[in-house]
Coordinates of C-alpha atoms and ligand atoms in Angstrom, one line a residue:
M25 CA -25.4 6.7 17.0
S26 CA -26.9 3.6 18.5
D27 CA -23.6 2.0 19.1
Q28 CA -23.4 4.1 22.3
I29 CA -25.7 1.5 23.7
Q30 CA -24.4 -2.1 24.4
T31 CA -24.2 -3.8 21.0
D32 CA -26.0 -7.0 22.2
L33 CA -29.2 -5.0 22.2
P34 CA -31.5 -5.1 19.1
P35 CA -31.1 -1.8 17.3
A36 CA -34.2 0.4 17.8
D37 CA -34.3 1.1 14.1
D38 CA -32.5 -0.7 11.3
D39 CA -32.3 2.5 9.3
D40 CA -29.5 4.4 11.0
T41 CA -29.4 7.5 8.9
V42 CA -30.2 10.8 10.6
P43 CA -32.9 12.7 8.6
G44 CA -33.1 16.3 7.7
I45 CA -36.4 18.2 7.8
Q46 CA -37.6 20.4 4.9
I47 CA -40.6 22.6 5.4
R48 CA -42.2 24.0 2.2
N49 CA -44.8 26.8 2.0
L50 CA -46.5 25.7 5.1
Y51 CA -49.7 27.4 6.2
K52 CA -51.8 26.7 9.3
I53 CA -55.2 28.3 9.8
F54 CA -57.1 27.4 12.9
G55 CA -60.9 27.4 12.6
P56 CA -63.8 25.4 11.1
D57 CA -63.4 26.6 7.5
A58 CA -59.6 26.9 7.4
A59 CA -59.2 25.6 3.8
K60 CA -61.6 28.2 2.5
H61 CA -59.4 31.1 3.7
V62 CA -56.0 29.8 2.6
E63 CA -56.1 31.6 -0.8
A64 CA -56.9 34.9 0.9
V65 CA -53.9 34.4 3.2
K66 CA -51.7 33.5 0.3
A67 CA -52.8 36.7 -1.4
G68 CA -51.7 38.7 1.7
M69 CA -54.5 38.8 4.2
T70 CA -53.0 39.5 7.7
K71 CA -53.5 37.6 10.9
A72 CA -55.5 40.5 12.3
D73 CA -57.8 40.7 9.3
L74 CA -58.4 37.0 9.1
N75 CA -59.4 37.1 12.8
R76 CA -61.5 40.2 12.5
K77 CA -63.3 39.4 9.3
H78 CA -63.6 35.6 9.5
G79 CA -62.9 34.6 13.1
H80 CA -60.1 32.3 12.1
T81 CA -56.6 32.3 13.6
L82 CA -53.5 32.4 11.4
G83 CA -51.1 30.0 13.1
L84 CA -48.4 29.8 10.4
S85 CA -48.0 31.6 7.1
D86 CA -45.7 30.5 4.2
I87 CA -43.1 28.9 6.3
S88 CA -40.2 27.5 4.2
T89 CA -37.0 26.3 5.9
D90 CA -34.5 23.5 6.0
L91 CA -33.6 22.1 9.4
P92 CA -30.3 20.2 8.7
A93 CA -29.7 16.6 9.6
G94 CA -27.6 16.0 12.6
K95 CA -27.7 19.6 13.7
I96 CA -29.5 21.7 16.4
S97 CA -32.1 24.1 14.8
V98 CA -33.7 26.6 17.1
I99 CA -37.1 28.1 16.6
M100 CA -37.4 31.4 18.3
G101 CA -40.0 34.0 18.8
L102 CA -42.3 35.7 21.3
S103 CA -45.2 33.9 22.9
G104 CA -47.9 33.2 20.3
S105 CA -45.6 33.5 17.3
G106 CA -46.3 29.9 16.2
K107 CA -43.3 28.0 17.6
S108 CA -45.2 25.1 19.1
T109 CA -47.5 24.9 16.1
L110 CA -44.5 24.6 13.8
L111 CA -42.9 21.9 16.0
R112 CA -46.1 19.9 16.1
H113 CA -46.2 19.8 12.3
I114 CA -42.9 18.0 12.3
N115 CA -44.3 14.9 14.0
G116 CA -47.7 15.3 12.4
L117 CA -49.5 16.1 15.6
I118 CA -50.9 19.0 13.6
M119 CA -51.7 18.8 9.9
P120 CA -51.2 21.9 7.8
T121 CA -53.9 23.8 5.9
A122 CA -51.4 23.8 3.0
G123 CA -47.8 22.9 2.4
E124 CA -45.3 20.1 2.9
V125 CA -43.2 18.7 5.8
L126 CA -40.5 16.5 4.2
I127 CA -38.5 14.2 6.4
D128 CA -35.7 12.9 4.1
G129 CA -38.0 13.6 1.2
Q130 CA -41.1 11.8 2.6
D131 CA -44.0 14.1 3.3
V132 CA -45.4 13.7 6.8
V133 CA -48.7 15.3 5.5
K134 CA -49.3 12.4 3.0
M135 CA -48.6 9.6 5.5
S136 CA -51.4 7.1 6.3
P137 CA -52.5 7.1 9.9
E138 CA -50.4 3.9 10.5
E139 CA -47.4 5.3 8.8
L140 CA -47.7 8.4 10.8
R141 CA -48.0 6.5 14.1
A142 CA -44.9 4.4 13.2
F143 CA -43.0 7.5 12.2
R144 CA -43.9 9.4 15.3
R145 CA -43.0 6.4 17.5
H146 CA -39.7 5.4 16.0
K147 CA -38.3 8.5 14.4
T148 CA -39.2 11.2 16.9
A149 CA -39.0 11.9 20.6
M150 CA -40.3 14.9 22.4
V151 CA -39.1 16.8 25.5
F152 CA -41.7 19.2 27.1
Q153 CA -41.4 22.4 29.2
K154 CA -43.4 20.9 32.0
F155 CA -41.4 17.7 31.9
A156 CA -44.6 15.6 31.6
L157 CA -43.3 12.8 33.8
L158 CA -45.7 10.2 35.1
P159 CA -45.9 10.9 38.9
H160 CA -46.5 7.3 39.9
R161 CA -43.6 5.9 37.9
T162 CA -40.0 6.0 39.1
V163 CA -37.2 7.6 37.1
M164 CA -36.5 4.2 35.5
E165 CA -40.1 3.5 34.8
N166 CA -40.5 6.9 33.2
A167 CA -37.4 6.4 31.1
V168 CA -38.7 3.1 29.7
Y169 CA -42.2 4.4 29.1
G170 CA -41.8 4.8 25.3
L171 CA -40.3 1.4 24.9
D172 CA -43.1 -0.2 27.1
I173 CA -45.6 1.2 24.6
Q174 CA -43.6 -0.4 21.7
G175 CA -43.7 -3.7 23.5
I176 CA -40.0 -3.9 24.1
P177 CA -39.3 -6.3 27.0
R178 CA -38.2 -4.6 30.2
E179 CA -35.0 -6.6 30.3
D180 CA -33.9 -4.7 27.2
S181 CA -35.5 -1.4 27.9
T182 CA -34.1 -1.0 31.4
R183 CA -30.6 -1.7 30.0
R184 CA -31.0 1.0 27.4
A185 CA -32.6 3.4 29.9
R186 CA -29.8 2.8 32.5
H187 CA -27.3 4.0 30.0
W188 CA -29.1 7.3 29.3
I189 CA -30.0 7.9 33.0
E190 CA -26.3 7.6 33.7
R191 CA -25.4 9.9 30.8
V192 CA -27.7 12.7 32.0
G193 CA -26.2 12.4 35.4
L194 CA -28.9 10.6 37.4
K195 CA -27.1 7.4 38.3
G196 CA -28.4 6.3 41.7
Y197 CA -31.8 8.0 41.2
E198 CA -33.4 5.2 39.2
D199 CA -35.9 4.3 41.9
R200 CA -36.9 7.8 42.9
Y201 CA -40.2 9.4 42.0
P202 CA -40.5 12.7 40.1
S203 CA -41.8 14.5 43.2
Q204 CA -38.5 13.7 45.0
L205 CA -36.5 15.5 42.4
S206 CA -35.7 19.1 41.7
G207 CA -36.9 20.7 38.4
G208 CA -33.5 20.4 36.8
M209 CA -33.3 16.7 37.7
Q210 CA -36.9 16.1 36.5
Q211 CA -35.9 17.6 33.1
R212 CA -32.9 15.2 33.0
V213 CA -35.4 12.4 33.3
G214 CA -37.4 13.9 30.5
L215 CA -34.2 14.0 28.4
A216 CA -33.3 10.4 29.4
R217 CA -36.8 9.2 28.4
A218 CA -36.5 10.9 25.0
L219 CA -33.0 9.4 24.4
T220 CA -34.0 5.9 25.5
N221 CA -36.5 5.9 22.6
D222 CA -33.4 6.2 20.4
A223 CA -35.2 8.3 17.8
P224 CA -33.1 10.2 15.3
I225 CA -35.3 13.4 15.6
L226 CA -35.5 15.1 19.0
L227 CA -38.2 17.8 19.4
M228 CA -37.8 20.1 22.4
D229 CA -40.5 22.6 23.2
E230 CA -39.2 25.3 25.6
A231 CA -37.6 22.3 27.4
F232 CA -35.4 24.5 29.6
S233 CA -37.6 27.6 29.9
A234 CA -39.1 26.6 33.3
L235 CA -35.7 26.1 34.9
D236 CA -33.7 28.5 37.1
P237 CA -31.0 30.4 35.1
L238 CA -28.0 28.5 36.4
I239 CA -29.7 25.1 36.1
R240 CA -30.8 26.1 32.6
V241 CA -27.3 26.8 31.5
D242 CA -26.2 23.4 33.0
M243 CA -28.9 21.6 31.0
Q244 CA -27.7 23.4 27.8
T245 CA -24.2 22.1 28.5
V246 CA -25.6 18.6 29.0
L247 CA -27.5 18.8 25.7
L248 CA -24.5 20.1 23.8
D249 CA -22.2 17.4 25.3
L250 CA -24.7 14.7 24.4
Q251 CA -25.2 16.1 20.9
K252 CA -21.4 15.8 20.2
E253 CA -21.8 12.0 20.4
L254 CA -25.4 11.7 19.2
G255 CA -25.6 13.9 16.1
K256 CA -29.4 13.8 16.2
T257 CA -31.6 16.2 14.2
I258 CA -32.7 18.4 17.1
V259 CA -35.4 21.1 16.9
F260 CA -35.3 23.2 20.0
I261 CA -37.8 25.9 20.8
T262 CA -37.0 28.9 23.0
H263 CA -38.0 32.6 23.4
D264 CA -34.5 33.4 24.7
L265 CA -31.9 34.5 22.2
D266 CA -28.9 33.7 24.4
E267 CA -30.2 30.1 24.6
A268 CA -30.8 30.1 20.8
L269 CA -27.2 31.4 20.2
R270 CA -25.6 28.9 22.5
L271 CA -27.5 25.9 21.1
G272 CA -28.4 26.6 17.6
D273 CA -26.4 25.7 14.5
K274 CA -29.3 27.4 12.8
I275 CA -31.9 29.8 14.1
V276 CA -35.4 30.5 12.7
I277 CA -37.1 33.5 14.2
L278 CA -40.9 33.5 14.0
R279 CA -43.2 36.5 14.3
A280 CA -47.0 36.3 14.2
G281 CA -46.7 33.0 12.3
E282 CA -44.2 34.1 9.7
I283 CA -40.4 33.7 9.4
S284 CA -38.9 37.0 10.4
Q285 CA -35.4 35.9 9.7
Q286 CA -33.3 32.7 9.6
G287 CA -29.6 31.9 9.5
T288 CA -26.7 31.2 11.8
G289 CA -26.6 33.0 15.1
E290 CA -23.7 35.0 13.9
E291 CA -25.5 36.1 10.7
I292 CA -28.5 37.2 12.7
V293 CA -26.5 39.1 15.3
L294 CA -24.4 40.9 12.7
N295 CA -27.3 41.6 10.3
P296 CA -30.7 41.7 11.9
Q297 CA -33.1 42.4 9.1
N298 CA -36.0 44.1 10.9
D299 CA -36.9 45.9 14.2
Y300 CA -38.3 42.7 15.7
V301 CA -35.0 40.8 15.3
R302 CA -33.1 44.0 16.2
A303 CA -34.9 44.1 19.6
F304 CA -33.8 40.6 20.4
V305 CA -30.2 41.2 19.2
K306 CA -29.8 44.4 21.2
E307 CA -29.3 42.6 24.5
V308 CA -26.8 40.0 23.2
N309 CA -23.2 39.8 24.3
R310 CA -21.7 40.2 20.8
G311 CA -18.2 39.2 22.0
R312 CA -19.4 35.7 22.6
V313 CA -21.2 35.3 19.2
V314 CA -19.2 37.2 16.6
R315 CA -16.1 35.4 15.3
L316 CA -12.8 36.9 14.0
R317 CA -13.5 35.7 10.4
S318 CA -16.5 38.1 10.2
I319 CA -14.5 41.2 10.9
L320 CA -11.1 40.5 9.4
R321 CA -9.5 42.9 7.0
R322 CA -6.7 42.5 4.4
K323 CA -3.1 43.0 5.4
A324 CA -1.3 46.0 3.9
D325 CA 1.3 44.6 1.5
A326 CA 4.4 46.0 3.3
M327 CA 3.3 44.6 6.7
D328 CA 4.4 41.4 8.3
W329 CA 1.8 39.0 9.6
P330 CA 1.3 39.7 13.3
A331 CA 2.9 37.1 15.6
L332 CA -0.3 36.1 17.4
H333 CA -2.2 33.6 15.2
L334 CA -5.8 32.6 15.9
P335 CA -8.3 30.5 14.0
G336 CA -11.1 32.4 12.2
N337 CA -13.8 30.9 14.5
T338 CA -12.3 32.4 17.6
T339 CA -14.9 34.6 19.4
L340 CA -14.1 38.3 19.8
E341 CA -14.2 37.9 23.6
E342 CA -11.6 35.1 23.4
A343 CA -9.5 37.1 20.9
A344 CA -9.5 40.2 23.1
Q345 CA -8.3 38.2 26.1
R346 CA -5.4 36.7 24.0
L347 CA -4.5 40.1 22.6
I348 CA -4.2 41.7 26.1
D349 CA -1.5 39.1 26.9
A350 CA 0.2 39.4 23.5
P351 CA 3.1 41.9 22.7
G352 CA 1.3 43.8 19.8
D353 CA -2.4 44.6 19.4
L354 CA -2.9 42.8 16.1
V355 CA -3.8 39.2 15.4
T356 CA -3.3 37.1 12.3
V357 CA -6.6 35.3 11.5
L358 CA -6.2 31.8 10.1
S359 CA -8.4 29.9 7.6
R360 CA -9.8 26.5 8.5
Q361 CA -6.7 25.0 6.7
G362 CA -4.4 27.2 9.0
Q363 CA -3.4 29.7 6.2
P364 CA -3.2 33.4 7.1
R365 CA -6.4 35.1 5.8
G366 CA -6.3 38.6 7.2
I367 CA -5.7 40.7 10.3
V368 CA -7.8 42.1 13.1
G369 CA -6.8 44.7 15.6
L370 CA -7.8 45.1 19.2
E371 CA -9.6 48.3 18.2
D372 CA -11.6 46.4 15.5
I373 CA -12.6 43.9 18.2
M374 CA -13.7 46.6 20.7
R375 CA -15.7 48.5 18.0
S376 CA -17.5 45.4 16.9
M377 CA -18.2 44.3 20.5
L378 CA -19.7 47.7 21.3
A379 CA -21.5 48.3 18.0
S380 CA -25.2 48.3 18.1
P381 CA -26.8 46.4 15.3
K382 CA -26.8 48.1 12.0
K383 CA -30.1 49.5 10.7
A384 CA -31.3 47.6 7.6
A385 CA -31.1 49.7 4.5
Ligands
ADP403 N1 -55.7 24.7 18.6 C1 -55.7 26.0 18.3 N2 -56.8 26.6 18.0 C2 -56.8 27.9 17.7 N3 -55.7 28.7 17.7 C3 -54.6 28.1 18.1 C4 -54.5 26.7 18.4 N4 -53.2 26.4 18.7 C5 -52.5 27.6 18.6 N5 -53.3 28.6 18.2 C6 -52.9 30.0 17.9 O1 -51.8 30.0 17.0 C7 -50.9 31.0 17.4 C8 -49.5 30.3 17.7 O2 -49.6 29.6 18.8 P1 -48.4 28.7 19.4 O3 -47.8 27.9 18.3 O4 -48.8 28.0 20.6 O5 -47.3 29.9 19.8 P2 -46.0 29.8 20.7 O6 -45.6 28.3 20.9 O7 -45.0 30.5 19.8 O8 -46.3 30.5 21.9 C9 -51.5 31.7 18.5 O9 -52.2 32.9 18.0 C10 -52.4 30.7 19.2 O10 -53.4 31.4 19.8
MG404 MG1 -45.4 27.3 22.6

């Protein structure tokens, strides 16, 4: 929402809608004869075979996913699984061997070089793991960098940048240099720079992975707070499931260039579909992810609704806490409209919190 910035500024973009991203049957093969091998890969040739027989690297294989407008989508997977490659297809830094990258229906792959440059500049902004700040520029000068390139006068760009520098908590640091800042503060500058561009799509490649654990959680909070007012389409890469669960409205798990599983965090934690996902999920604190609505059961006809009422999106951890202080050990789970939907007992909660993920059938 550009009206967070003073309204006397020219809008960075006259088209204010936030786009969604649809990726359709995307393949990326690295190597000199990539196109020649795409049919073999489509017919099932593995990454190992492609490499052994033809010396080509399979970066991505048959990726299809919708990254919803105005939401945070997280791409997760081990190192080398194809996360950065997928992200770079979204702003056309990498062109696929086959497939489509649709931004509100327009295929990035089919854009002319000029269209692509304009799209990248006005619609997308990136935040990198290593911050990528310019060392000889101050915080303010780094923040306005993207607008400098667009030829926006400093008078306007500094006003926009000041707003975002303040919003990421760096007021008073405008004239410092990156080397005078901690890692966490440098990444706040990276974020302020990306936000100053006022692009509706924000691409974040392991943006918090280099930070100390506590700083990292702080930055997640900063991003979530900002997103409440921004409603941007954010694509966030991580190899950490806790981070993915905290940030992601949707999570796409990659393995060796393929989608291993995708869905909401809760769906993935409750129903991991293979051993790769199960290995990630095993370490998760289920009490913070699973919601009452996912474990409720029907009330027996003769029974009264328990006195403690909680909304269906209450986490198990929160519900357990409330139940400990309540007279009974049952809770009435409410629908979004506030209607009683079912009941959950303290024992159900404990069982679900302690359960290890189910084996897929
Ligand atoms: N420019 C390139 N040339 C050849 N292989 C590449 C290139 N970029 C990435 N790859 C390969 O593609 C796979 C995915 O890489 P990447 O997207 O960087 O993974 P991640 O970000 O998940 O760590 C890896 O096997 C990597 O070696
Ligand atoms: Mg990467």
